[in-house]
XYZ file of C-alpha atoms in Angstrom:
180
model
C 0.000 0.000 0.000
C 1.338 3.438 -0.888
C -0.092 6.909 -0.477
C 1.486 9.875 -2.236
C 1.429 13.470 -1.024
C 3.008 16.137 -3.251
C 5.163 18.751 -1.490
C 6.488 20.651 -4.518
C 5.716 20.551 -8.234
C 7.094 22.395 -11.267
C 5.464 22.206 -14.694
C 6.920 23.444 -17.976
C 6.581 27.236 -18.429
C 4.918 27.636 -15.006
C 6.088 28.790 -11.598
C 6.776 26.065 -9.017
C 3.964 25.144 -6.659
C 5.072 24.533 -3.053
C 1.876 23.365 -1.422
C 0.812 20.114 0.223
C -1.491 18.120 -2.073
C -2.910 14.597 -1.878
C -2.186 12.820 -5.165
C -3.190 9.167 -4.932
C -3.394 5.886 -3.062
C -2.214 2.537 -4.487
C -3.007 -0.940 -3.225
C -0.771 -3.597 -4.811
C -0.712 -7.376 -4.629
C 2.475 -8.840 -6.085
C 3.279 -12.549 -6.062
C 6.864 -13.646 -6.677
C 8.723 -16.915 -6.798
C 12.432 -17.650 -6.549
C 14.211 -18.731 -9.701
C 17.535 -19.060 -7.875
C 19.259 -17.736 -4.754
C 19.495 -14.191 -6.170
C 16.655 -14.045 -8.718
C 12.878 -13.814 -8.482
C 10.135 -13.397 -11.047
C 6.660 -12.194 -10.311
C 3.401 -10.716 -11.386
C 0.622 -8.805 -9.783
C -2.222 -6.352 -9.780
C -2.538 -2.792 -8.524
C -5.607 -0.646 -8.035
C -5.084 3.121 -7.837
C -7.447 5.857 -6.707
C -6.484 9.180 -8.297
C -8.739 12.151 -9.126
C -11.827 10.086 -8.178
C -10.956 7.527 -10.888
C -9.909 3.913 -10.377
C -6.967 2.638 -12.448
C -6.093 -1.052 -12.792
C -2.531 -2.142 -13.481
C -1.164 -5.569 -14.462
C 2.507 -5.966 -13.393
C 5.316 -8.314 -14.493
C 8.774 -8.081 -12.927
C 12.193 -9.690 -12.574
C 14.459 -9.012 -9.564
C 18.112 -9.730 -8.901
C 19.440 -9.080 -5.383
C 23.103 -9.414 -4.421
C 23.983 -9.364 -0.735
C 27.414 -8.138 0.248
C 28.975 -7.928 3.696
C 27.422 -4.582 4.763
C 24.734 -3.849 2.153
C 22.696 -5.300 -0.674
C 22.203 -4.183 -4.290
C 18.931 -4.904 -6.071
C 18.132 -4.674 -9.780
C 14.527 -4.728 -10.983
C 13.103 -4.814 -14.504
C 9.368 -4.198 -14.578
C 6.721 -3.952 -17.286
C 3.131 -2.929 -16.626
C -0.061 -2.045 -18.418
C -2.608 0.386 -16.935
C -6.337 0.234 -17.739
C -9.358 2.354 -16.911
C -13.021 1.842 -17.786
C -12.142 3.275 -21.223
C -9.538 0.597 -22.078
C -5.722 0.589 -22.150
C -4.357 3.835 -20.752
C -0.585 3.250 -20.971
C 2.304 0.801 -21.119
C 5.504 1.249 -19.099
C 8.850 -0.470 -18.777
C 11.358 0.432 -16.076
C 14.729 -0.421 -14.609
C 15.552 0.249 -10.954
C 18.802 -0.123 -9.095
C 18.668 0.106 -5.323
C 21.073 -0.065 -2.424
C 19.916 -1.080 1.044
C 22.003 -0.956 4.232
C 21.134 -1.935 7.799
C 21.674 0.839 10.323
C 22.643 -1.708 13.025
C 24.932 -4.641 12.338
C 25.416 -6.495 9.072
C 21.882 -7.751 8.400
C 18.405 -6.234 8.494
C 16.759 -8.053 11.385
C 13.266 -7.605 12.862
C 12.847 -4.461 14.970
C 15.716 -2.699 13.157
C 15.984 0.319 10.877
C 17.639 0.415 7.458
C 18.510 3.014 4.812
C 17.600 2.552 1.169
C 18.235 4.515 -2.045
C 16.596 3.631 -5.386
C 17.319 5.108 -8.814
C 14.582 4.584 -11.454
C 14.591 4.863 -15.234
C 11.100 4.631 -16.731
C 9.799 4.653 -20.302
C 6.083 5.293 -20.878
C 3.921 4.904 -23.971
C 0.383 6.273 -23.903
C -2.008 7.018 -26.764
C 0.765 7.270 -29.360
C 3.024 9.462 -27.187
C 6.137 8.417 -25.291
C 8.002 9.859 -22.333
C 11.078 9.072 -20.250
C 11.351 9.633 -16.499
C 14.259 9.494 -14.067
C 13.735 9.287 -10.329
C 15.678 8.970 -7.093
C 14.147 7.785 -3.821
C 16.060 7.821 -0.534
C 14.063 6.177 2.283
C 14.281 5.104 5.893
C 12.782 1.689 6.591
C 11.790 -0.255 9.674
C 11.462 -4.043 9.749
C 8.756 -4.746 12.330
C 8.821 -8.521 11.760
C 10.529 -10.830 9.277
C 7.656 -10.296 6.818
C 6.333 -6.830 7.705
C 8.134 -3.547 7.025
C 7.336 0.126 6.529
C 9.298 2.764 4.576
C 9.157 6.550 4.607
C 11.026 8.459 1.931
C 11.198 11.369 -0.455
C 10.888 10.872 -4.198
C 12.266 13.265 -6.809
C 11.273 12.786 -10.458
C 12.002 14.528 -13.748
C 10.075 13.745 -16.909
C 8.823 15.249 -20.176
C 12.460 15.270 -21.274
C 11.521 15.300 -24.982
C 9.876 18.716 -24.678
C 11.548 22.139 -24.483
C 11.658 22.011 -20.691
C 11.373 19.317 -18.071
C 8.688 18.659 -15.470
C 9.858 18.026 -11.920
C 8.068 16.499 -8.950
C 9.094 15.994 -5.357
C 6.930 14.098 -2.874
C 6.895 12.088 0.329
C 6.048 8.380 0.087
C 4.919 5.998 2.782
C 4.933 2.293 1.937
C 3.841 -0.725 3.939
C 5.152 -4.097 2.691
C 3.825 -7.477 3.838
C 5.367 -10.786 2.752
C 3.201 -13.874 2.980
């Protein structure tokens, strides 16, 4: 589950807006299975509430996680298709690299905090138009139990790179992750 609140937004040829604004809430169910020690493959479904409209997303992903002595590095390739009541809305493909480090000891154990930084590269195709987005997300996480964690972070994104200017967004994210 993720809820997004916008803190600052800048659109092309407009002054920046620095006001708190609710953007959306996502509820995602993602099922994965291990292919090997470091690799998983998965698929899932997300429902999003944004501007009083429900969006439905079908997700396919591949993950590779390498654990080193003091941190781990994760790679994710993801493809998804988003639908509304009016049919296919858009298709996206993304690559994410992330680094995660426990703040106590060598491993992230229950009842411990960790730091995480993700860097995203996202291509979007919608109604004959394409876009490219780059994002960075530093977050602080807490592992409540072995299969229950929460993360609070800030997300900075730039997109509309093919136009004369670029759009920028900065928001706070709160994510709750449950493993079954």
